[in-house]
Amino acid sequence: MATQPLSMFKSARRSRFALRWYVWLFLVAVVAYGVAFAMHWDNRGVLWVKERFASPAERQASIWLPDYHAVIDAKPLPGMEKDEASDLAYDPQTKTLFSVMGKNPFLVELSLQGDVLRKMPLVGWSNPEGVTVLGNGLLAIVDERDHLITVVKVDADTRELNIANFPKYDLGPSKDQNKAFEAIVWDSPNQQLLLGEERPPALFAWKSDGKALSGDKLKLASHALDVRNLSALAIDPRTGHMLVLSADSHLLLELDKKGEQVSFIALLGGFHGLKKTIPRAEGVAMDEAGTLYMVSEPNLFYRYEKQK
């Protein structure tokens, strides 16, 4: 008679242990799904599968980010540890890069190896977060806090820029005024500026002749922007495809001319030549040879090249 209660006790204990184990697995699964959903890993998984079936011709006609490898990894920009690099743009005329610093406003010109060539204070700007090269020495700078685009002139003798000396355009209100317009890129073939709101991610177009803006901005379809935030934009001059950078998702997306996803690259340590995860990728640019450049807060420079 004594063995039966003991057997029942052991059985109940096993049942409670199994129940706790199932509850633990369920909680782990819920958390894992929540992280995957927040990071959009489910969407990346779908795109990863699609990439496996892409033909050589399709890959050749695109940027094809999976083939890129970091050749300059987290190079510090000297003296800018407290300045917060916020965007990056390539100038095909000078063969240099321009970046804006958001915390202490200034424009910096960089070599293609990430060397600092000059720093130009931005007098009158509150929080410059986006920059793009229009050509002929003209650049457009986005101030996220003041919701302005300013078209400035930069030449070899420029040492400082004062916002009072240049034309300004009001970007208007955003859903989240603290996470407003942050990305900008010049779309030369279509004679327009493309703008990106940080959160929720959204795209806009504003017509321009490369000197001044005309009309008003128009919202574009943004169904492919399944990222947590939008940090920066760039356009590949060879294919016309757009690059979308997301710091929160640690991701760079390639979109075709129809706005559909083509390929992606994870900005995580251990992938594509990175020793460590890019802390907060805020700027991206691409030159006419297809070389890829990035900057990350606070002051890190990256260069990617396509593997042959």
mmCIF file of N, CA, C and O in Angstrom, residues 141-179:
data_model
loop_
_atom_site.group_PDB
_atom_site.id
_atom_site.type_symbol
_atom_site.label_atom_id
_atom_site.label_comp_id
_atom_site.label_asym_id
_atom_site.label_seq_id
_atom_site.Cartn_x
_atom_site.Cartn_y
_atom_site.Cartn_z
ATOM 1 N N ILE A 141 21.177 69.859 -47.170
ATOM 2 C CA ILE A 141 21.314 69.393 -45.792
ATOM 3 C C ILE A 141 19.960 69.411 -45.110
ATOM 4 O O ILE A 141 19.225 70.400 -45.197
ATOM 5 N N VAL A 142 19.615 68.311 -44.443
ATOM 6 C CA VAL A 142 18.366 68.209 -43.692
ATOM 7 C C VAL A 142 18.640 68.460 -42.218
ATOM 8 O O VAL A 142 19.537 67.846 -41.632
ATOM 9 N N ASP A 143 17.870 69.377 -41.624
ATOM 10 C CA ASP A 143 17.903 69.592 -40.177
ATOM 11 C C ASP A 143 16.660 68.934 -39.592
ATOM 12 O O ASP A 143 15.539 69.387 -39.826
ATOM 13 N N GLU A 144 16.855 67.823 -38.862
ATOM 14 C CA GLU A 144 15.713 67.055 -38.360
ATOM 15 C C GLU A 144 14.918 67.829 -37.325
ATOM 16 O O GLU A 144 13.682 67.786 -37.310
ATOM 17 N N ARG A 145 15.589 68.552 -36.455
ATOM 18 C CA ARG A 145 14.893 69.252 -35.378
ATOM 19 C C ARG A 145 14.089 70.444 -35.892
ATOM 20 O O ARG A 145 12.965 70.683 -35.466
ATOM 21 N N ASP A 146 14.661 71.190 -36.855
ATOM 22 C CA ASP A 146 13.977 72.374 -37.380
ATOM 23 C C ASP A 146 13.134 72.072 -38.611
ATOM 24 O O ASP A 146 12.499 72.977 -39.159
ATOM 25 N N HIS A 147 13.156 70.823 -39.088
ATOM 26 C CA HIS A 147 12.336 70.383 -40.233
ATOM 27 C C HIS A 147 12.611 71.229 -41.480
ATOM 28 O O HIS A 147 11.701 71.726 -42.135
ATOM 29 N N LEU A 148 13.908 71.387 -41.806
ATOM 30 C CA LEU A 148 14.310 72.229 -42.926
ATOM 31 C C LEU A 148 15.253 71.484 -43.862
ATOM 32 O O LEU A 148 16.051 70.645 -43.435
ATOM 33 N N ILE A 149 15.153 71.818 -45.154
ATOM 34 C CA ILE A 149 16.188 71.481 -46.129
ATOM 35 C C ILE A 149 16.874 72.783 -46.505
ATOM 36 O O ILE A 149 16.206 73.775 -46.825
ATOM 37 N N THR A 150 18.191 72.799 -46.488
ATOM 38 C CA THR A 150 18.964 73.965 -46.894
ATOM 39 C C THR A 150 19.901 73.562 -48.014
ATOM 40 O O THR A 150 20.619 72.557 -47.899
ATOM 41 N N VAL A 151 19.876 74.315 -49.125
ATOM 42 C CA VAL A 151 20.781 74.051 -50.241
ATOM 43 C C VAL A 151 21.987 74.979 -50.105
ATOM 44 O O VAL A 151 21.841 76.206 -50.119
ATOM 45 N N VAL A 152 23.169 74.388 -49.942
ATOM 46 C CA VAL A 152 24.375 75.171 -49.683
ATOM 47 C C VAL A 152 25.374 75.007 -50.820
ATOM 48 O O VAL A 152 25.321 74.046 -51.591
ATOM 49 N N LYS A 153 26.293 75.968 -50.908
ATOM 50 C CA LYS A 153 27.371 75.935 -51.900
ATOM 51 C C LYS A 153 28.689 75.708 -51.181
ATOM 52 O O LYS A 153 29.028 76.418 -50.236
ATOM 53 N N VAL A 154 29.419 74.687 -51.616
ATOM 54 C CA VAL A 154 30.712 74.361 -51.013
ATOM 55 C C VAL A 154 31.761 74.305 -52.121
ATOM 56 O O VAL A 154 31.591 73.597 -53.116
ATOM 57 N N ASP A 155 32.841 75.060 -51.944
ATOM 58 C CA ASP A 155 33.954 74.982 -52.886
ATOM 59 C C ASP A 155 35.241 74.701 -52.124
ATOM 60 O O ASP A 155 35.220 74.487 -50.903
ATOM 61 N N ALA A 156 36.346 74.722 -52.821
ATOM 62 C CA ALA A 156 37.619 74.356 -52.206
ATOM 63 C C ALA A 156 38.036 75.317 -51.093
ATOM 64 O O ALA A 156 38.838 74.955 -50.227
ATOM 65 N N ASP A 157 37.488 76.545 -51.107
ATOM 66 C CA ASP A 157 37.878 77.542 -50.118
ATOM 67 C C ASP A 157 36.914 77.625 -48.932
ATOM 68 O O ASP A 157 37.155 78.400 -48.012
ATOM 69 N N THR A 158 35.842 76.859 -48.965
ATOM 70 C CA THR A 158 34.838 76.935 -47.896
ATOM 71 C C THR A 158 35.410 76.428 -46.575
ATOM 72 O O THR A 158 35.969 75.329 -46.518
ATOM 73 N N ARG A 159 35.251 77.231 -45.540
ATOM 74 C CA ARG A 159 35.712 76.842 -44.212
ATOM 75 C C ARG A 159 34.585 76.877 -43.188
ATOM 76 O O ARG A 159 34.726 76.328 -42.089
ATOM 77 N N GLU A 160 33.474 77.537 -43.524
ATOM 78 C CA GLU A 160 32.329 77.638 -42.615
ATOM 79 C C GLU A 160 31.086 77.938 -43.427
ATOM 80 O O GLU A 160 31.154 78.591 -44.468
ATOM 81 N N LEU A 161 29.932 77.448 -42.961
ATOM 82 C CA LEU A 161 28.656 77.700 -43.630
ATOM 83 C C LEU A 161 27.683 78.304 -42.628
ATOM 84 O O LEU A 161 27.540 77.795 -41.513
ATOM 85 N N ASN A 162 27.013 79.385 -43.044
ATOM 86 C CA ASN A 162 26.009 80.033 -42.198
ATOM 87 C C ASN A 162 24.647 79.864 -42.848
ATOM 88 O O ASN A 162 24.458 80.246 -44.009
ATOM 89 N N ILE A 163 23.709 79.310 -42.117
ATOM 90 C CA ILE A 163 22.400 78.977 -42.693
ATOM 91 C C ILE A 163 21.662 80.203 -43.219
ATOM 92 O O ILE A 163 20.826 80.105 -44.120
ATOM 93 N N ALA A 164 21.979 81.380 -42.688
ATOM 94 C CA ALA A 164 21.311 82.609 -43.113
ATOM 95 C C ALA A 164 21.642 82.969 -44.558
ATOM 96 O O ALA A 164 20.917 83.761 -45.184
ATOM 97 N N ASN A 165 22.703 82.400 -45.107
ATOM 98 C CA ASN A 165 23.159 82.770 -46.452
ATOM 99 C C ASN A 165 22.597 81.886 -47.557
ATOM 100 O O ASN A 165 22.931 82.089 -48.725
ATOM 101 N N PHE A 166 21.730 80.927 -47.197
ATOM 102 C CA PHE A 166 21.291 79.954 -48.197
ATOM 103 C C PHE A 166 19.775 79.769 -48.172
ATOM 104 O O PHE A 166 19.128 79.992 -47.138
ATOM 105 N N PRO A 167 19.193 79.352 -49.302
ATOM 106 C CA PRO A 167 17.739 79.113 -49.353
ATOM 107 C C PRO A 167 17.331 77.908 -48.518
ATOM 108 O O PRO A 167 18.038 76.905 -48.470
ATOM 109 N N LYS A 168 16.169 78.054 -47.868
ATOM 110 C CA LYS A 168 15.661 77.006 -46.971
ATOM 111 C C LYS A 168 14.250 76.603 -47.395
ATOM 112 O O LYS A 168 13.486 77.418 -47.903
ATOM 113 N N TYR A 169 13.906 75.328 -47.143
ATOM 114 C CA TYR A 169 12.599 74.789 -47.500
ATOM 115 C C TYR A 169 12.024 74.045 -46.305
ATOM 116 O O TYR A 169 12.700 73.212 -45.691
ATOM 117 N N ASP A 170 10.769 74.361 -45.988
ATOM 118 C CA ASP A 170 10.108 73.780 -44.814
ATOM 119 C C ASP A 170 9.606 72.375 -45.138
ATOM 120 O O ASP A 170 8.855 72.178 -46.095
ATOM 121 N N LEU A 171 10.011 71.409 -44.336
ATOM 122 C CA LEU A 171 9.582 70.025 -44.535
ATOM 123 C C LEU A 171 8.211 69.734 -43.945
ATOM 124 O O LEU A 171 7.626 68.685 -44.205
ATOM 125 N N GLY A 172 7.702 70.633 -43.115
ATOM 126 C CA GLY A 172 6.397 70.414 -42.513
ATOM 127 C C GLY A 172 6.452 69.443 -41.349
ATOM 128 O O GLY A 172 7.511 68.880 -41.040
ATOM 129 N N PRO A 173 5.317 69.221 -40.694
ATOM 130 C CA PRO A 173 5.283 68.350 -39.510
ATOM 131 C C PRO A 173 5.417 66.881 -39.871
ATOM 132 O O PRO A 173 5.185 66.469 -41.010
ATOM 133 N N SER A 174 5.799 66.094 -38.871
ATOM 134 C CA SER A 174 5.896 64.642 -38.999
ATOM 135 C C SER A 174 5.061 63.983 -37.912
ATOM 136 O O SER A 174 4.690 64.628 -36.925
ATOM 137 N N LYS A 175 4.754 62.701 -38.088
ATOM 138 C CA LYS A 175 3.977 61.981 -37.086
ATOM 139 C C LYS A 175 4.685 62.000 -35.739
ATOM 140 O O LYS A 175 4.072 62.146 -34.693
ATOM 141 N N ASP A 176 6.006 61.825 -35.786
ATOM 142 C CA ASP A 176 6.813 61.884 -34.578
ATOM 143 C C ASP A 176 7.841 62.984 -34.797
ATOM 144 O O ASP A 176 8.813 62.812 -35.515
ATOM 145 N N GLN A 177 7.636 64.134 -34.180
ATOM 146 C CA GLN A 177 8.496 65.287 -34.412
ATOM 147 C C GLN A 177 9.933 65.044 -33.964
ATOM 148 O O GLN A 177 10.852 65.694 -34.449
ATOM 149 N N ASN A 178 10.122 64.107 -33.043
ATOM 150 C CA ASN A 178 11.464 63.798 -32.568
ATOM 151 C C ASN A 178 12.150 62.737 -33.425
ATOM 152 O O ASN A 178 13.343 62.493 -33.261
ATOM 153 N N LYS A 179 11.386 62.069 -34.294
ATOM 154 C CA LYS A 179 11.934 61.058 -35.195
ATOM 155 C C LYS A 179 11.469 61.378 -36.608
ATOM 156 O O LYS A 179 10.799 60.591 -37.256
#
